[in-house]
Every structure is written in C-alpha cells, then in structure tokens.
Amino acid sequence: MLKLARLLLLPLAAVSLAAQVAGPSPLVSDQAAAQMVPGGWIVAEARANAALQAGFPATAAAGYRELLRDPALTAEARQRATLALVTALLDSREVTEAESLLQGYTGPRNAAYQLRVGLIAILNRRIAPAKAALAAGKAEELPPADRGWWLYLQAGVADAENDFAHANTLYEQAIEAAVSPLQRARLQLGQEQALLRRGALTEAQMANTRQTMERFPGQRTGYDAARTYAAALAEAGRAPEAQAILQRQLATLPASERNVADQIRLMLGLIAGEGSVAGRQAFKSLLRDGQRPDTQRLALQLLARGAKTPGERESLRNDMAELLRNPAQRTIHEDLTLALAQSALVDKLYPEAEQHARQLIELYPGSALKSAALGVRLAVAWDLKRYRTAADIAGQLRAVITDARERAELGVLLAEAFFRSEDYKNAGDAYAAALHELPAVVPAGTLIFQRVLADIRAEQLESAAKQLDEAANTPGFDAVSRWQAEWNLVKEMQVRGQTALAQARVEQLLAAGTTGVPDDLRIRLMWLRAKLSFESDQFEVALRQTDELLALVGKGGPSDEALRQNITSTAQLLKAQALLNLNREPEGLAMLDQLRADFRATAAAQYSYLVQAVHLTQRGDMAGAQRVLLSFVDTPAYRQSEYAPLALYEAAINLERQGLDRQLRESYEKMLERLIHDYPQSDLVFYARLKQGDLLRKLNDFASARQVYEDLINNSGQHPDILLAQLALADSLFAQGANSVVNHESATAIYERLRDLPSAPVDLRAEAGFKWGYALAKRNQPAKAQTVFWSVVDAFLLDTAQAAKLEAKGRYWISRALLELGQIHEDAGRLDEAQRAYQLIVDRKLSGVAQAQAKLARFRAGGANP
C-alpha cells in the first residue's frame, strides 16, 4: 500500500487512483520474491546436531526427519542429513531402522557412509562387513567430528576379534580424538557399552569369576570380578541378577573407593537402561557424586537420552538446577548450564534456553562449550524471528568456529538473517562475502540473486545493475536466477519511474538470447517489455508487442493452462489500454468485451472495468464511468474481487469531483460506507475513513471530521500512514481555531511535532512545517512564522540529502513556504530578502515559478535591486 499512500497525498485532480494502482501482472509473486537461501535448514541442522551431541538422539532424529521433508533441500545437504539421522538412530539403539535408512541412501559411498555401515555391522556383531567398511574408507577423508568414531569402529573390530589390548588402545585414541567435551563423553559411553558386550563367558568361566568375586570381598580384585560377572549375566539375558550383584557391591563399598563406585554405578545404569527407574537413579547418583568430571558428563548425557517426555525433561532440569547451586559441582557447571539450555530449547522454553546459554557465555567466556551455547541462542533468535539478533549471534559463532564448511554456511546464514531483518545494505555485503567462501550446499546463482535483490531493496539500483552485469558470465549463475533477478531489477526501476532504463534493460536482455531460460519466464519478460512501452507512452509499439505476444501464446505458449490464461488475459488488457490511448475507442472497448467474455474470472477481466471507468472519466463522462464501476461491484461474481473496494473508492472520488453537497454526501454515505462495511479487511478501509473526514470538512462539518480522524488515530495507531490522519486532524482544529485559542494551539502543536518527526516522510514534514508557519502568521505572529517558514526551506530544500527525497507534493509546500516568507519580508520592507525568497523558487524550479517570476518582475519594474 505504499504506492497507494503516495497517490493519496497528491492533489485530487492530479490522479485517478484506479489509473495508477498496479493492475494484474502475469508474474506471480513467488517468481519475483526472494529465493531465500537455506538459513532455516542451516539452523535446523545445527539444532539437531546439538541435540545429538547433548544426548537427545530422539529429538535430533525428529529434527533430521523434518529437515529431509523439505523439497528444496539441496542434494548434498540431504545426504548429510540422512547420514546424521542414521547416527541419531544408532544412538537411540534403533539399529534396524538405521540400517534400513542407510540401504536407501543415494549419496556417494565415501568414508562417512562406510563409517556408518561399519558401526551398524559391529553393533550387529558382523565382523566381516565391518572390516570391509574400514577397508573401503579412509580416515583422512572424514570431517574431524567423525574421525574419533572411525577409531571407535577399529576398536570394535579388534574387540570382536578378542584383541582386547589393541581394542583398549584404540578406544583411548578415539576418546583423545574427540573434537569437543560433548563428543568425548559420547565416545566414552561407546567404550563402556562395548566393554559390556565383551561379557559373554562360558558357564565354567562364569563360575570361576563368581568365586573370585566372593573370595576377595572389599578388594579391587573382587570389585573387578563383580563387574565382569555382572556383564556376563547381562550378556546372557539375566539383567535382574546382574543389577542385584552390582547393588550389593555398592551397599558394602567403603567411602574411599569412589572411583570403583563410579564404575559400578555406570555399569548398573547401562545394564538397567536409562529409561528405567534403577538406571536413572544410578546415573543421578553418578552425576551428583561422581569423582571424575568425564564420568559425570557421561551420566549427564545418559540422563538426557533417557528423558524422552516433557515431564521427564522438566524433572531432569530441576535436578540439574539444584546441582548448579552446589559449589562442589563447580567442575561440571559449564556442562550443566549448557544441558539446561539445550533441554529448554527442546521443549521450546525460549526465555529459559536463552538465559542459560547467555549465562554460560558470560560466566565462562573461554569455555570449549561456547560455540554450543551460541548455537542455542541462534536457534532461539531464529525461531522467534528476531533476525537482527540472529545476525549478531551468527557473527559471534563464526568467530569461534574453525571448521571451514561450518564457517561458510554460517556466512550464508548471516546474510539471510540481515535480509530477513530488512537490513539490506549489510545483507548485500554479507552475500558478497559468502560468495568468496561458497558452501557446496548453496548454489552460487542463489547467492548472486539474493545479493542483487538486497541492493534493490536497499534502493541501490545502480549497484544492483552493476552486480548483474558483472555476474552475467559467472560460473554457477544459472539463466533462471539471472532472469528472475533481472525481472526484480526492472520492476523496481518501473516503480521508481525509471521507465526508459527499465525498457532498455529488457530489450537488451531479450536480444541477448534465451538459452537455458524457461519459456514462461521469457514470455513474462516479453509482457513486461510491452508494459514498459505503454508506460513510456509508446502506444503503437506497445500495441505491436502485445500482438506479437498474443500470437506467440496462441501458437502453443506455455504448457501450464493457468499461466497461459494469465498471460493472454493481461496481454489483452494491455492491448485494450494501448488502443484507448491511441483514440481507437471502438477497438479498445471491443477488446475489453472480448477479455471479459474469454476470461471472465481472471484478475485482468475484473481490472478491465476500472480501465474503462478511467477512460470515461478522462473523456469527461462521469456518469458513464460511475455506471461501469457500479456494474462491476454489483455483479455477484465480482463482489469478492480484490478490485471491488478500489472500484467503490474510485466511484467515491468521481462523486467528489463533481463537487455538489449532495454528491459529497453520496460519496460519504453510499460509496465509502459500503466499502467499509462490505470489505472490512481491505487495506482501503483506512483511506476510505480518511476520505470521509476530508468530505466532512468540505461540507464544513469540522466537528464530525475531527471525530473521524480521532477515531482513526485511536484505533489504527500502528497503520503506516497514521500520520496522514494526524495532519488532517490538525487541519480540522486549525479550521475551528478562529474562535478558539485551544483548537489553534492544538493544531500548531501537531504541526510542529510532525515537522520535527524524523521518521515521517519528507513531503509530509514540509507540509506540516508550512501549515505551522501559516497558522502563526494568521495569528499575527510574523516573526515566529518567518522562523518556521525558513526552517522548512533550510531543512528540506537546502539540505541536499533531504531535498533528494522530495516529491511533487513536498516541493509544492516548500514553494508555498517561500512565497509566504517573501510576503512577510515585503510587508516588513525587507525587499532584498523577499526577492531572494522568490528567486529560490525560480532557481529550484518549484511549483510557484510563475508567481515568483511575476513578483520579481514587479520589483525590477519598480527599480528595486534583486
């Protein structure tokens, strides 16, 4: 509605709203919109990865599955998410589903794939496939986060071959290769689970082990035998007996054997399972009383993995919060704080997640968990659509991430966050930077397209054009992305009145060839070329181009029937407009009739009534225009048309133009009231109410007009054009101010505030400033009025930056201010200053040039010095 708001600011006689509001276009919105690089899935993938590392594999799996449902996901990202989902399923012990998923994997059989094949094989105790997977891959091809698991797989193979010494060495190497404390804990857990799987013993071996356990009670040998015996019982399917053995050991264990107690509790929990009461109790004891931080972290991950419901996670958060308050747990404060943040994020408790993540960063700025905490904050900001905050956090995360792929993807995320926060200048710079370290999962064409679009939305059209020209031959800038970017640029040029530049660009683009460009996009650009010709008043050219377009579509055109109808109907509408502007009225009206007959339900057919009404209005046939408009809105099939409110608004304007009181009342009571009542959701309702206030002022009913404006201000205070209502209220108060000092002072206060409001449009500020000065002058305060008039000229005309923003209306009010300023100087006998005020109007080619020149001529004729 921004264009509509600008039109409503123009003098009434200068514009027909229906003639200026954009009609239907054959380019549907999703074609011209931002391509939106995959910031959403970058965040989603990072969140799922964090959940997996933190011990929430079920949550991670759900995140990966949601990611894989996105049809726009690139092939590489899909392959990566599939392998990550396999990992999450393995962590959840859903080995069969993980194997089934991996069998349907279509990506390359690289080392990452072979690693997961091998892990599944070793979990299923199939040694040969595990060894084959190791032989088919190379550890150096893996990302750093996978290399520890490669060593773990090698350890598993050695374990299965009963080479326990070598296996133990490899397990320790795997743990040392961990890239984070979180992964270290997961690898330690893997080692403990592997040791449990070693438990298979013969009946004789089990009997001997039991005897050793009983012969050496309270000694290290006895404790080791108890653990071995419990593992063997668990492996034999006698888990309850194993748990009983371990519970008895704990009951008799002296306080000095804390390390042994940790090992027994860990085994007890693993045998019972994190989902059981006994397992949770063992891990809670281990988390609270564990001697080694690594073991406590392991318990924390297992508790997180076992907390599968919101209630279980809440209970775990309460336990962790209590531990955080215990100074004895200082060594794992960072881990507890991060786990609290991640658990809260899983349950979408965003304030709590943000609080704990921020606390970790502030209390432990050098923590190895800082990147994970920043990841939580990034996910919170993104979910809450706080994109400016997300951009800041992405920048911080890039500063602590060393992995080149992750940094590149964060660079893309940073650019998209700027874009979504409408900080287009920074978005353009960030897209440019992202192109220099292009991540494989984002096509270069998408980033170039977004960079151009950011420049367009930052109103840097020259820069956008330059970027497009320079990128034309860039590898990876596909034809579709380029043409869609060109469309956005040309359309913005068209909106900003740069019709000639837009037309030249389209001609150049079409002349360069259309290799690789879909027919529908080429046809749309041909339509745009004709539209630009029409807007340049090249009606004969536009007519020829629409005939060419209609002939092309008639020969087959686009295969999509909806698009074919859209193209044909909008081309017919454009042809009719060209014919009417060439004074070939019978042919133009016949084309409108054909359009309505052939494509009755299309937007072009509906808009054709407005085109015909504008034509009749320009010809002076107000009654005929009114009949066309009302026949449109009274047609049952069109009552819900998007153009019906506009037709009623145009009908109201037609009545207003005729100027009689009865016509002003009909405009208010019948047309505008109907619009407000029948189309309460229309963007035009605000402007209809505004127009009702204007009509009441014309009927000299200023009290009722004030009520209308005050109602708008009170009930539509967030509307982008609410300042128009405030200015109109001030006008009403001023009109009533002749006999009321209160009304006059209220009006001048509003004028002053609007003139000084930095966020207000420059044209409106100039108008408010003039009216403030005029109100002061009418109260016989010429000195104050003179100061105000000059402030308008100085702030909005002589200031180059502000002057560049002025449109016709603003220049009109500045001209009025200079004329009044000159008259004040004349009345005070300051003729030189008066002439300088009038000369500024002439020099700046403002709207009052003729009046200013007449005054200057009178001075010269009288012998005064200019």
PDB file of C-alpha atoms in Angstrom, residues 600-819:
ATOM      1  CA  ARG A 600     -14.350 -13.679 -17.100  1.00  0.00           C
ATOM      2  CA  ALA A 601     -12.886 -14.974 -13.834  1.00  0.00           C
ATOM      3  CA  THR A 602      -9.369 -13.548 -14.268  1.00  0.00           C
ATOM      4  CA  ALA A 603      -7.958 -10.553 -12.437  1.00  0.00           C
ATOM      5  CA  ALA A 604      -7.398  -8.860 -15.812  1.00  0.00           C
ATOM      6  CA  ALA A 605     -11.102  -9.093 -16.674  1.00  0.00           C
ATOM      7  CA  GLN A 606     -12.010  -7.600 -13.297  1.00  0.00           C
ATOM      8  CA  TYR A 607      -9.485  -4.794 -13.612  1.00  0.00           C
ATOM      9  CA  SER A 608     -10.795  -4.013 -17.094  1.00  0.00           C
ATOM     10  CA  TYR A 609     -13.829  -2.286 -15.543  1.00  0.00           C
ATOM     11  CA  LEU A 610     -11.520   0.129 -13.767  1.00  0.00           C
ATOM     12  CA  VAL A 611      -9.612   0.749 -17.003  1.00  0.00           C
ATOM     13  CA  GLN A 612     -12.868   1.559 -18.806  1.00  0.00           C
ATOM     14  CA  ALA A 613     -14.043   3.815 -15.981  1.00  0.00           C
ATOM     15  CA  VAL A 614     -10.780   5.772 -16.009  1.00  0.00           C
ATOM     16  CA  HIS A 615     -11.051   6.197 -19.762  1.00  0.00           C
ATOM     17  CA  LEU A 616     -14.599   7.547 -19.476  1.00  0.00           C
ATOM     18  CA  THR A 617     -13.598   9.864 -16.626  1.00  0.00           C
ATOM     19  CA  GLN A 618     -10.739  11.300 -18.668  1.00  0.00           C
ATOM     20  CA  ARG A 619     -13.197  11.853 -21.505  1.00  0.00           C
ATOM     21  CA  GLY A 620     -15.497  13.751 -19.132  1.00  0.00           C
ATOM     22  CA  ASP A 621     -18.210  11.112 -18.997  1.00  0.00           C
ATOM     23  CA  MET A 622     -18.519  10.915 -15.213  1.00  0.00           C
ATOM     24  CA  ALA A 623     -21.950   9.325 -15.328  1.00  0.00           C
ATOM     25  CA  GLY A 624     -20.757   6.618 -17.713  1.00  0.00           C
ATOM     26  CA  ALA A 625     -17.701   5.921 -15.517  1.00  0.00           C
ATOM     27  CA  GLN A 626     -19.976   5.630 -12.485  1.00  0.00           C
ATOM     28  CA  ARG A 627     -22.235   3.138 -14.252  1.00  0.00           C
ATOM     29  CA  VAL A 628     -19.263   0.946 -15.200  1.00  0.00           C
ATOM     30  CA  LEU A 629     -17.839   0.970 -11.668  1.00  0.00           C
ATOM     31  CA  LEU A 630     -21.157   0.143 -10.018  1.00  0.00           C
ATOM     32  CA  SER A 631     -21.992  -2.546 -12.574  1.00  0.00           C
ATOM     33  CA  PHE A 632     -18.699  -4.185 -11.624  1.00  0.00           C
ATOM     34  CA  VAL A 633     -19.217  -4.178  -7.848  1.00  0.00           C
ATOM     35  CA  ASP A 634     -22.903  -5.157  -8.230  1.00  0.00           C
ATOM     36  CA  THR A 635     -22.072  -8.248 -10.300  1.00  0.00           C
ATOM     37  CA  PRO A 636     -22.392 -11.194  -7.871  1.00  0.00           C
ATOM     38  CA  ALA A 637     -19.347 -12.979  -9.286  1.00  0.00           C
ATOM     39  CA  TYR A 638     -17.188  -9.911  -8.661  1.00  0.00           C
ATOM     40  CA  ARG A 639     -18.351  -8.825  -5.213  1.00  0.00           C
ATOM     41  CA  GLN A 640     -15.374 -10.522  -3.583  1.00  0.00           C
ATOM     42  CA  SER A 641     -12.891  -9.303  -6.186  1.00  0.00           C
ATOM     43  CA  GLU A 642      -9.704  -7.735  -4.882  1.00  0.00           C
ATOM     44  CA  TYR A 643     -10.567  -4.729  -7.078  1.00  0.00           C
ATOM     45  CA  ALA A 644     -14.114  -4.226  -5.735  1.00  0.00           C
ATOM     46  CA  PRO A 645     -13.002  -1.938  -2.850  1.00  0.00           C
ATOM     47  CA  LEU A 646     -10.906   0.071  -5.312  1.00  0.00           C
ATOM     48  CA  ALA A 647     -13.899   0.447  -7.635  1.00  0.00           C
ATOM     49  CA  LEU A 648     -16.005   1.812  -4.769  1.00  0.00           C
ATOM     50  CA  TYR A 649     -13.204   4.173  -3.783  1.00  0.00           C
ATOM     51  CA  GLU A 650     -12.940   5.383  -7.374  1.00  0.00           C
ATOM     52  CA  ALA A 651     -16.727   5.861  -7.507  1.00  0.00           C
ATOM     53  CA  ALA A 652     -16.490   7.986  -4.353  1.00  0.00           C
ATOM     54  CA  ILE A 653     -13.755  10.100  -5.944  1.00  0.00           C
ATOM     55  CA  ASN A 654     -15.883  10.576  -9.072  1.00  0.00           C
ATOM     56  CA  LEU A 655     -18.710  11.954  -6.953  1.00  0.00           C
ATOM     57  CA  GLU A 656     -16.310  14.192  -5.035  1.00  0.00           C
ATOM     58  CA  ARG A 657     -15.008  15.637  -8.288  1.00  0.00           C
ATOM     59  CA  GLN A 658     -18.487  16.812  -9.186  1.00  0.00           C
ATOM     60  CA  GLY A 659     -18.414  18.967  -6.070  1.00  0.00           C
ATOM     61  CA  LEU A 660     -22.060  19.492  -5.100  1.00  0.00           C
ATOM     62  CA  ASP A 661     -23.048  18.905  -1.486  1.00  0.00           C
ATOM     63  CA  ARG A 662     -25.448  16.094  -2.390  1.00  0.00           C
ATOM     64  CA  GLN A 663     -22.709  14.352  -4.347  1.00  0.00           C
ATOM     65  CA  LEU A 664     -20.264  14.755  -1.465  1.00  0.00           C
ATOM     66  CA  ARG A 665     -22.845  13.171   0.867  1.00  0.00           C
ATOM     67  CA  GLU A 666     -23.490  10.345  -1.597  1.00  0.00           C
ATOM     68  CA  SER A 667     -19.758   9.745  -1.805  1.00  0.00           C
ATOM     69  CA  TYR A 668     -19.590   9.562   2.008  1.00  0.00           C
ATOM     70  CA  GLU A 669     -22.777   7.658   2.758  1.00  0.00           C
ATOM     71  CA  LYS A 670     -23.109   5.249  -0.158  1.00  0.00           C
ATOM     72  CA  MET A 671     -19.710   4.569  -1.683  1.00  0.00           C
ATOM     73  CA  LEU A 672     -17.298   4.847   1.215  1.00  0.00           C
ATOM     74  CA  GLU A 673     -19.663   3.417   3.830  1.00  0.00           C
ATOM     75  CA  ARG A 674     -20.314   0.462   1.558  1.00  0.00           C
ATOM     76  CA  LEU A 675     -16.588  -0.081   1.116  1.00  0.00           C
ATOM     77  CA  ILE A 676     -16.023  -0.021   4.888  1.00  0.00           C
ATOM     78  CA  HIS A 677     -18.994  -2.272   5.645  1.00  0.00           C
ATOM     79  CA  ASP A 678     -18.596  -4.848   2.856  1.00  0.00           C
ATOM     80  CA  TYR A 679     -14.789  -5.051   2.825  1.00  0.00           C
ATOM     81  CA  PRO A 680     -13.623  -4.579   6.431  1.00  0.00           C
ATOM     82  CA  GLN A 681     -10.322  -6.401   5.767  1.00  0.00           C
ATOM     83  CA  SER A 682      -9.360  -4.242   2.781  1.00  0.00           C
ATOM     84  CA  ASP A 683      -6.308  -2.015   3.007  1.00  0.00           C
ATOM     85  CA  LEU A 684      -8.502   0.734   1.592  1.00  0.00           C
ATOM     86  CA  VAL A 685     -10.715   0.930   4.705  1.00  0.00           C
ATOM     87  CA  PHE A 686      -8.214   3.219   6.437  1.00  0.00           C
ATOM     88  CA  TYR A 687      -8.066   5.517   3.413  1.00  0.00           C
ATOM     89  CA  ALA A 688     -11.848   5.416   2.998  1.00  0.00           C
ATOM     90  CA  ARG A 689     -12.254   6.681   6.571  1.00  0.00           C
ATOM     91  CA  LEU A 690      -9.618   9.316   5.897  1.00  0.00           C
ATOM     92  CA  LYS A 691     -11.519  10.408   2.793  1.00  0.00           C
ATOM     93  CA  GLN A 692     -14.754  10.562   4.807  1.00  0.00           C
ATOM     94  CA  GLY A 693     -13.083  13.069   7.112  1.00  0.00           C
ATOM     95  CA  ASP A 694     -11.995  15.125   4.094  1.00  0.00           C
ATOM     96  CA  LEU A 695     -15.555  15.107   2.708  1.00  0.00           C
ATOM     97  CA  LEU A 696     -16.965  16.276   6.052  1.00  0.00           C
ATOM     98  CA  ARG A 697     -14.507  19.180   6.007  1.00  0.00           C
ATOM     99  CA  LYS A 698     -15.695  20.111   2.518  1.00  0.00           C
ATOM    100  CA  LEU A 699     -19.231  20.060   3.940  1.00  0.00           C
ATOM    101  CA  ASN A 700     -17.985  22.414   6.723  1.00  0.00           C
ATOM    102  CA  ASP A 701     -18.751  19.779   9.354  1.00  0.00           C
ATOM    103  CA  PHE A 702     -15.415  20.088  11.120  1.00  0.00           C
ATOM    104  CA  ALA A 703     -16.597  18.622  14.418  1.00  0.00           C
ATOM    105  CA  SER A 704     -17.617  15.356  12.719  1.00  0.00           C
ATOM    106  CA  ALA A 705     -14.401  15.368  10.691  1.00  0.00           C
ATOM    107  CA  ARG A 706     -12.414  15.614  13.921  1.00  0.00           C
ATOM    108  CA  GLN A 707     -14.267  12.595  15.282  1.00  0.00           C
ATOM    109  CA  VAL A 708     -13.339  10.579  12.180  1.00  0.00           C
ATOM    110  CA  TYR A 709      -9.664  11.482  12.438  1.00  0.00           C
ATOM    111  CA  GLU A 710      -9.544  10.901  16.206  1.00  0.00           C
ATOM    112  CA  ASP A 711     -11.193   7.501  15.716  1.00  0.00           C
ATOM    113  CA  LEU A 712      -8.515   6.573  13.166  1.00  0.00           C
ATOM    114  CA  ILE A 713      -5.726   7.735  15.469  1.00  0.00           C
ATOM    115  CA  ASN A 714      -7.136   5.834  18.449  1.00  0.00           C
ATOM    116  CA  ASN A 715      -7.966   2.594  16.618  1.00  0.00           C
ATOM    117  CA  SER A 716      -5.406   2.440  13.814  1.00  0.00           C
ATOM    118  CA  GLY A 717      -2.394   3.863  15.606  1.00  0.00           C
ATOM    119  CA  GLN A 718       0.008   1.320  14.084  1.00  0.00           C
ATOM    120  CA  HIS A 719      -1.053   1.963  10.480  1.00  0.00           C
ATOM    121  CA  PRO A 720       1.927   3.062   8.365  1.00  0.00           C
ATOM    122  CA  ASP A 721       0.028   6.155   7.213  1.00  0.00           C
ATOM    123  CA  ILE A 722      -1.448   7.195  10.554  1.00  0.00           C
ATOM    124  CA  LEU A 723       0.438  10.492  10.249  1.00  0.00           C
ATOM    125  CA  LEU A 724      -1.966  11.478   7.463  1.00  0.00           C
ATOM    126  CA  ALA A 725      -4.819  11.283   9.969  1.00  0.00           C
ATOM    127  CA  GLN A 726      -2.841  13.330  12.489  1.00  0.00           C
ATOM    128  CA  LEU A 727      -2.156  16.012   9.888  1.00  0.00           C
ATOM    129  CA  ALA A 728      -5.815  16.054   8.840  1.00  0.00           C
ATOM    130  CA  LEU A 729      -6.887  16.383  12.493  1.00  0.00           C
ATOM    131  CA  ALA A 730      -4.582  19.386  12.827  1.00  0.00           C
ATOM    132  CA  ASP A 731      -6.190  20.908   9.699  1.00  0.00           C
ATOM    133  CA  SER A 732      -9.644  20.467  11.264  1.00  0.00           C
ATOM    134  CA  LEU A 733      -8.532  22.029  14.528  1.00  0.00           C
ATOM    135  CA  PHE A 734      -6.977  24.937  12.658  1.00  0.00           C
ATOM    136  CA  ALA A 735     -10.208  25.494  10.707  1.00  0.00           C
ATOM    137  CA  GLN A 736     -12.025  25.714  14.037  1.00  0.00           C
ATOM    138  CA  GLY A 737      -9.300  27.824  15.596  1.00  0.00           C
ATOM    139  CA  ALA A 738     -10.533  31.251  14.528  1.00  0.00           C
ATOM    140  CA  ASN A 739     -12.763  31.445  17.606  1.00  0.00           C
ATOM    141  CA  SER A 740     -10.902  29.000  19.834  1.00  0.00           C
ATOM    142  CA  VAL A 741      -7.419  29.530  21.163  1.00  0.00           C
ATOM    143  CA  VAL A 742      -7.358  25.925  22.419  1.00  0.00           C
ATOM    144  CA  ASN A 743      -8.086  24.494  18.956  1.00  0.00           C
ATOM    145  CA  HIS A 744      -5.496  26.783  17.369  1.00  0.00           C
ATOM    146  CA  GLU A 745      -2.809  25.815  19.867  1.00  0.00           C
ATOM    147  CA  SER A 746      -3.637  22.122  19.483  1.00  0.00           C
ATOM    148  CA  ALA A 747      -3.297  22.430  15.702  1.00  0.00           C
ATOM    149  CA  THR A 748       0.059  24.227  15.867  1.00  0.00           C
ATOM    150  CA  ALA A 749       1.359  21.665  18.373  1.00  0.00           C
ATOM    151  CA  ILE A 750       0.556  18.819  15.964  1.00  0.00           C
ATOM    152  CA  TYR A 751       2.071  20.708  13.013  1.00  0.00           C
ATOM    153  CA  GLU A 752       5.266  21.355  14.995  1.00  0.00           C
ATOM    154  CA  ARG A 753       5.554  17.731  16.125  1.00  0.00           C
ATOM    155  CA  LEU A 754       5.054  16.378  12.591  1.00  0.00           C
ATOM    156  CA  ARG A 755       7.575  18.797  11.111  1.00  0.00           C
ATOM    157  CA  ASP A 756      10.186  17.609  13.605  1.00  0.00           C
ATOM    158  CA  LEU A 757       9.389  13.869  13.360  1.00  0.00           C
ATOM    159  CA  PRO A 758      12.441  12.194  11.751  1.00  0.00           C
ATOM    160  CA  SER A 759      10.505   9.050  10.788  1.00  0.00           C
ATOM    161  CA  ALA A 760       7.847  10.988   8.874  1.00  0.00           C
ATOM    162  CA  PRO A 761       8.062  11.301   5.061  1.00  0.00           C
ATOM    163  CA  VAL A 762       9.843  14.473   3.977  1.00  0.00           C
ATOM    164  CA  ASP A 763       6.829  15.652   1.954  1.00  0.00           C
ATOM    165  CA  LEU A 764       4.568  15.391   4.989  1.00  0.00           C
ATOM    166  CA  ARG A 765       7.114  17.186   7.208  1.00  0.00           C
ATOM    167  CA  ALA A 766       7.333  20.003   4.670  1.00  0.00           C
ATOM    168  CA  GLU A 767       3.542  20.312   4.556  1.00  0.00           C
ATOM    169  CA  ALA A 768       3.254  20.316   8.348  1.00  0.00           C
ATOM    170  CA  GLY A 769       6.003  22.917   8.596  1.00  0.00           C
ATOM    171  CA  PHE A 770       4.281  25.234   6.114  1.00  0.00           C
ATOM    172  CA  LYS A 771       0.938  24.907   7.905  1.00  0.00           C
ATOM    173  CA  TRP A 772       2.563  25.619  11.258  1.00  0.00           C
ATOM    174  CA  GLY A 773       4.096  28.796   9.905  1.00  0.00           C
ATOM    175  CA  TYR A 774       0.825  29.755   8.181  1.00  0.00           C
ATOM    176  CA  ALA A 775      -1.126  29.248  11.415  1.00  0.00           C
ATOM    177  CA  LEU A 776       1.319  31.535  13.251  1.00  0.00           C
ATOM    178  CA  ALA A 777       1.058  34.159  10.527  1.00  0.00           C
ATOM    179  CA  LYS A 778      -2.738  34.104  10.755  1.00  0.00           C
ATOM    180  CA  ARG A 779      -2.412  34.817  14.496  1.00  0.00           C
ATOM    181  CA  ASN A 780      -0.356  37.927  13.718  1.00  0.00           C
ATOM    182  CA  GLN A 781       2.925  36.361  14.747  1.00  0.00           C
ATOM    183  CA  PRO A 782       5.024  37.157  11.653  1.00  0.00           C
ATOM    184  CA  ALA A 783       8.393  36.874  13.417  1.00  0.00           C
ATOM    185  CA  LYS A 784       7.681  33.327  14.582  1.00  0.00           C
ATOM    186  CA  ALA A 785       6.087  32.464  11.241  1.00  0.00           C
ATOM    187  CA  GLN A 786       9.160  33.734   9.401  1.00  0.00           C
ATOM    188  CA  THR A 787      11.417  31.483  11.509  1.00  0.00           C
ATOM    189  CA  VAL A 788       9.229  28.459  10.859  1.00  0.00           C
ATOM    190  CA  PHE A 789       8.964  29.073   7.099  1.00  0.00           C
ATOM    191  CA  TRP A 790      12.732  29.414   6.844  1.00  0.00           C
ATOM    192  CA  SER A 791      13.229  26.223   8.874  1.00  0.00           C
ATOM    193  CA  VAL A 792      11.166  24.342   6.265  1.00  0.00           C
ATOM    194  CA  VAL A 793      13.264  25.740   3.409  1.00  0.00           C
ATOM    195  CA  ASP A 794      16.557  25.151   5.190  1.00  0.00           C
ATOM    196  CA  ALA A 795      15.762  21.604   6.380  1.00  0.00           C
ATOM    197  CA  PHE A 796      14.064  20.195   3.310  1.00  0.00           C
ATOM    198  CA  LEU A 797      15.236  22.210   0.293  1.00  0.00           C
ATOM    199  CA  LEU A 798      18.742  23.437   1.063  1.00  0.00           C
ATOM    200  CA  ASP A 799      19.742  20.176   2.746  1.00  0.00           C
ATOM    201  CA  THR A 800      20.846  18.096  -0.244  1.00  0.00           C
ATOM    202  CA  ALA A 801      20.072  14.720   1.339  1.00  0.00           C
ATOM    203  CA  GLN A 802      16.544  15.718   2.323  1.00  0.00           C
ATOM    204  CA  ALA A 803      15.894  17.542  -0.941  1.00  0.00           C
ATOM    205  CA  ALA A 804      16.648  14.339  -2.848  1.00  0.00           C
ATOM    206  CA  LYS A 805      13.706  12.696  -1.061  1.00  0.00           C
ATOM    207  CA  LEU A 806      11.209  15.388  -2.011  1.00  0.00           C
ATOM    208  CA  GLU A 807       8.412  14.505  -4.390  1.00  0.00           C
ATOM    209  CA  ALA A 808       5.955  16.830  -6.143  1.00  0.00           C
ATOM    210  CA  LYS A 809       3.795  17.447  -3.093  1.00  0.00           C
ATOM    211  CA  GLY A 810       6.715  18.344  -0.857  1.00  0.00           C
ATOM    212  CA  ARG A 811       8.104  20.755  -3.441  1.00  0.00           C
ATOM    213  CA  TYR A 812       4.663  22.352  -3.678  1.00  0.00           C
ATOM    214  CA  TRP A 813       4.577  23.063   0.080  1.00  0.00           C
ATOM    215  CA  ILE A 814       8.124  24.421   0.121  1.00  0.00           C
ATOM    216  CA  SER A 815       7.167  26.766  -2.718  1.00  0.00           C
ATOM    217  CA  ARG A 816       4.199  27.930  -0.621  1.00  0.00           C
ATOM    218  CA  ALA A 817       6.536  28.485   2.347  1.00  0.00           C
ATOM    219  CA  LEU A 818       8.890  30.622   0.210  1.00  0.00           C
ATOM    220  CA  LEU A 819       6.001  32.689  -1.151  1.00  0.00           C
TER     221      LEU A 819
END
